[in-house]
Coordinates of N, CA and C in Angstrom, one line a residue:
M957 N 1.0 -1.2 0.1 CA 0.0 0.0 0.0 C 0.9 1.3 0.0
K958 N 0.5 2.3 -0.7 CA 1.2 3.6 -0.8 C 1.1 4.2 0.6
T959 N 2.3 5.1 0.8 CA 2.3 5.8 2.0 C 1.4 7.0 1.8
K960 N 1.0 7.7 2.9 CA 0.1 8.8 2.9 C 0.6 9.8 1.8
E961 N 1.9 10.0 1.8 CA 2.6 11.1 0.9 C 2.4 10.7 -0.5
E962 N 2.7 9.2 -0.7 CA 2.6 8.8 -2.2 C 1.0 8.9 -2.6
L963 N 0.2 8.6 -1.8 CA -1.2 8.7 -2.1 C -1.5 10.1 -2.5
V964 N -1.2 11.2 -1.7 CA -1.4 12.6 -1.9 C -0.9 13.1 -3.2
E965 N 0.4 12.5 -3.5 CA 0.8 12.7 -4.8 C 0.0 12.2 -5.9
S966 N -0.5 11.0 -5.9 CA -1.2 10.3 -6.8 C -2.6 11.2 -7.0
L967 N -3.0 11.6 -5.9 CA -4.3 12.4 -6.1 C -4.1 13.8 -6.8
K968 N -3.0 14.3 -6.5 CA -2.6 15.5 -7.3 C -2.5 15.4 -8.7
Q969 N -2.1 14.0 -9.2 CA -1.9 13.8 -10.5 C -3.3 13.6 -11.3
G970 N -4.3 13.1 -10.5 CA -5.5 12.8 -11.3 C -6.4 11.8 -10.4
E971 N -7.2 11.1 -11.0 CA -8.2 10.3 -10.4 C -7.7 9.1 -9.7
V972 N -8.2 8.8 -8.4 CA -7.7 7.8 -7.7 C -8.9 7.1 -7.0
V973 N -9.1 5.8 -7.1 CA -10.2 5.1 -6.4 C -9.8 4.6 -5.1
V974 N -10.4 5.1 -4.0 CA -10.0 4.5 -2.6 C -11.1 3.8 -2.0
T975 N -10.9 2.9 -1.3 CA -11.9 2.2 -0.4 C -11.5 2.3 1.1
F976 N -12.3 2.9 1.9 CA -12.0 2.9 3.2 C -13.2 2.7 4.2
K977 N -13.0 2.6 5.5 CA -13.9 2.2 6.5 C -14.6 3.4 7.0
K978 N -15.8 3.6 6.9 CA -16.4 4.9 7.4 C -16.4 4.8 8.9
K979 N -16.8 6.0 9.5 CA -16.9 5.9 11.0 C -18.1 4.9 11.6
D980 N -19.1 5.0 10.7 CA -20.3 3.9 11.0 C -19.9 2.4 10.7
G981 N -18.7 2.4 10.3 CA -18.1 0.9 10.1 C -18.5 0.1 8.8
S982 N -19.2 1.0 7.9 CA -19.5 0.5 6.6 C -18.2 0.8 5.7
D983 N -18.1 0.3 4.6 CA -17.0 0.5 3.6 C -17.6 1.6 2.5
R984 N -16.7 2.3 2.1 CA -17.1 3.3 1.1 C -16.0 3.3 -0.1
V985 N -16.5 3.3 -1.2 CA -15.5 3.4 -2.3 C -15.8 4.6 -3.0
M986 N -14.6 5.5 -3.3 CA -14.8 6.7 -3.8 C -13.9 7.1 -4.8
R987 N -14.2 7.7 -5.8 CA -13.4 8.2 -6.9 C -13.2 9.6 -6.6
C988 N -12.0 10.0 -6.5 CA -11.5 11.2 -5.8 C -10.2 11.7 -6.5
T989 N -9.9 13.1 -6.3 CA -8.8 13.7 -6.7 C -8.4 15.0 -5.9
K990 N -7.2 15.4 -6.3 CA -6.7 16.6 -5.6 C -6.3 17.6 -6.8
S991 N -6.6 17.1 -8.0 CA -6.0 17.7 -9.1 C -6.9 19.0 -9.5
F992 N -6.4 20.1 -9.5 CA -7.1 21.4 -9.9 C -7.6 21.2 -11.3
D993 N -7.1 20.5 -12.1 CA -7.4 20.4 -13.6 C -8.7 19.7 -13.7
V994 N -9.0 19.0 -12.7 CA -10.4 18.2 -12.6 C -11.5 18.9 -11.8
I995 N -11.1 19.5 -10.7 CA -12.0 20.3 -9.8 C -12.4 21.4 -10.6
P996 N -13.9 21.7 -10.5 CA -14.5 23.0 -11.0 C -13.7 24.2 -10.3
E997 N -13.3 25.2 -11.2 CA -12.5 26.3 -10.6 C -13.3 27.0 -9.5
E998 N -14.5 27.2 -9.6 CA -15.3 27.8 -8.5 C -15.2 27.1 -7.1
K999 N -15.0 25.7 -7.1 CA -14.8 24.9 -6.1 C -13.4 24.9 -5.5
H1000 N -12.4 25.5 -6.3 CA -11.0 25.4 -5.7 C -11.1 26.2 -4.2
P1001 N -10.1 25.6 -3.4 CA -10.0 26.2 -2.0 C -9.4 27.6 -2.3
K1002 N -9.8 28.7 -1.7 CA -9.4 30.0 -1.6 C -7.9 30.0 -1.4
T1003 N -7.6 29.4 -0.3 CA -6.0 29.3 0.2 C -6.1 27.9 0.9
T1004 N -4.8 27.5 1.1 CA -4.5 26.2 1.7 C -5.2 26.2 3.1
S1005 N -5.2 27.3 3.8 CA -5.7 27.4 5.2 C -7.3 27.1 5.2
D1006 N -7.9 27.5 4.0 CA -9.5 27.3 3.8 C -9.7 25.7 4.0
T1007 N -8.8 25.0 3.2 CA -9.0 23.6 3.2 C -8.9 23.0 4.6
I1008 N -7.8 23.4 5.2 CA -7.4 22.9 6.7 C -8.5 23.4 7.6
A1009 N -9.1 24.6 7.4 CA -10.2 25.2 8.3 C -11.3 24.3 8.2
K1010 N -11.6 23.8 6.9 CA -12.8 22.8 6.9 C -12.8 21.7 7.6
S1011 N -11.5 21.2 7.9 CA -11.5 20.1 8.9 C -11.3 20.6 10.3
T1012 N -12.4 20.2 11.1 CA -12.5 20.7 12.5 C -11.6 19.9 13.5
T1013 N -10.9 18.8 12.9 CA -10.1 18.0 13.7 C -8.6 18.2 13.5
T1014 N -7.8 17.8 14.3 CA -6.4 18.0 14.3 C -5.8 16.9 13.8
N1015 N -6.4 15.8 13.3 CA -6.1 14.6 12.8 C -5.1 14.8 11.7
T1016 N -3.8 14.4 11.6 CA -3.0 14.7 10.5 C -3.1 13.6 9.4
D1017 N -3.8 12.5 9.8 CA -4.0 11.5 8.9 C -5.2 11.8 7.9
L1018 N -6.0 12.9 8.2 CA -7.0 13.2 7.5 C -6.9 13.8 5.9
I1019 N -7.4 13.2 5.1 CA -7.0 13.6 3.6 C -8.3 14.3 3.0
M1020 N -8.1 15.6 2.6 CA -9.2 16.2 1.9 C -9.1 16.0 0.5
V1021 N -10.1 15.5 -0.2 CA -10.3 15.2 -1.6 C -11.5 15.7 -2.2
W1022 N -11.6 15.8 -3.5 CA -12.7 16.2 -4.3 C -13.3 14.8 -4.9
D1023 N -14.6 14.5 -4.3 CA -15.3 13.4 -4.5 C -15.9 13.5 -6.1
L1024 N -15.4 12.8 -7.1 CA -15.7 13.0 -8.5 C -17.1 12.6 -8.8
D1025 N -17.8 11.7 -7.9 CA -19.2 11.4 -8.2 C -20.2 12.1 -7.5
K1026 N -19.9 12.6 -6.3 CA -20.8 13.5 -5.4 C -20.4 15.0 -5.6
E1027 N -19.3 15.4 -6.5 CA -19.0 16.7 -6.9 C -18.9 17.5 -5.6
G1028 N -18.2 17.1 -4.6 CA -18.0 17.9 -3.4 C -16.9 17.5 -2.7
W1029 N -16.3 18.3 -1.8 CA -15.1 18.0 -1.0 C -15.6 17.0 0.2
R1030 N -14.7 15.9 0.2 CA -14.9 14.9 1.3 C -13.5 14.8 1.9
S1031 N -13.6 14.0 3.0 CA -12.4 13.6 3.6 C -12.4 12.2 4.2
F1032 N -11.3 11.7 4.2 CA -11.2 10.3 5.0 C -9.9 10.1 5.7
D1033 N -9.8 9.3 6.7 CA -8.8 9.0 7.6 C -7.8 8.1 6.9
Y1034 N -6.5 8.3 6.6 CA -5.5 7.5 5.9 C -5.5 6.1 6.7
K1035 N -5.7 6.2 8.1 CA -5.7 4.8 8.8 C -6.8 4.0 8.6
S1036 N -7.9 4.6 8.0 CA -9.0 3.8 7.6 C -9.1 3.1 6.4
L1037 N -8.1 3.6 5.5 CA -7.9 3.0 4.1 C -8.0 1.5 4.1
L1038 N -8.7 0.9 3.1 CA -8.6 -0.6 3.0 C -8.0 -0.9 1.7
K1039 N -8.0 -0.1 0.6 CA -7.6 -0.5 -0.7 C -7.4 0.9 -1.5
I1040 N -6.4 0.9 -2.5 CA -6.2 2.0 -3.4 C -6.4 1.3 -4.7
G1041 N -7.4 1.7 -5.6 CA -7.4 1.3 -6.9 C -8.8 0.4 -6.8
E1042 N -9.2 0.1 -8.0 CA -10.6 -0.7 -8.0 C -10.5 -2.0 -7.6

């Protein structure tokens, strides 16, 4: 499995499919990205601190991503990651 840093780099390059365990215990498969080429311009974070501010937790394993199917910002805990790829 990729390190958190490798995963973030892949997300910046384009689409990544991740499977992770949600807080309610169910599994979630999400097509996501951090690539500004894919995220609609009006949805880009104003500044890096805006993205950080959206996360009310101080969990450094939390990864903010753009959900390509729901067309919105989502986050998941790297430690809850089950699989990268389909």
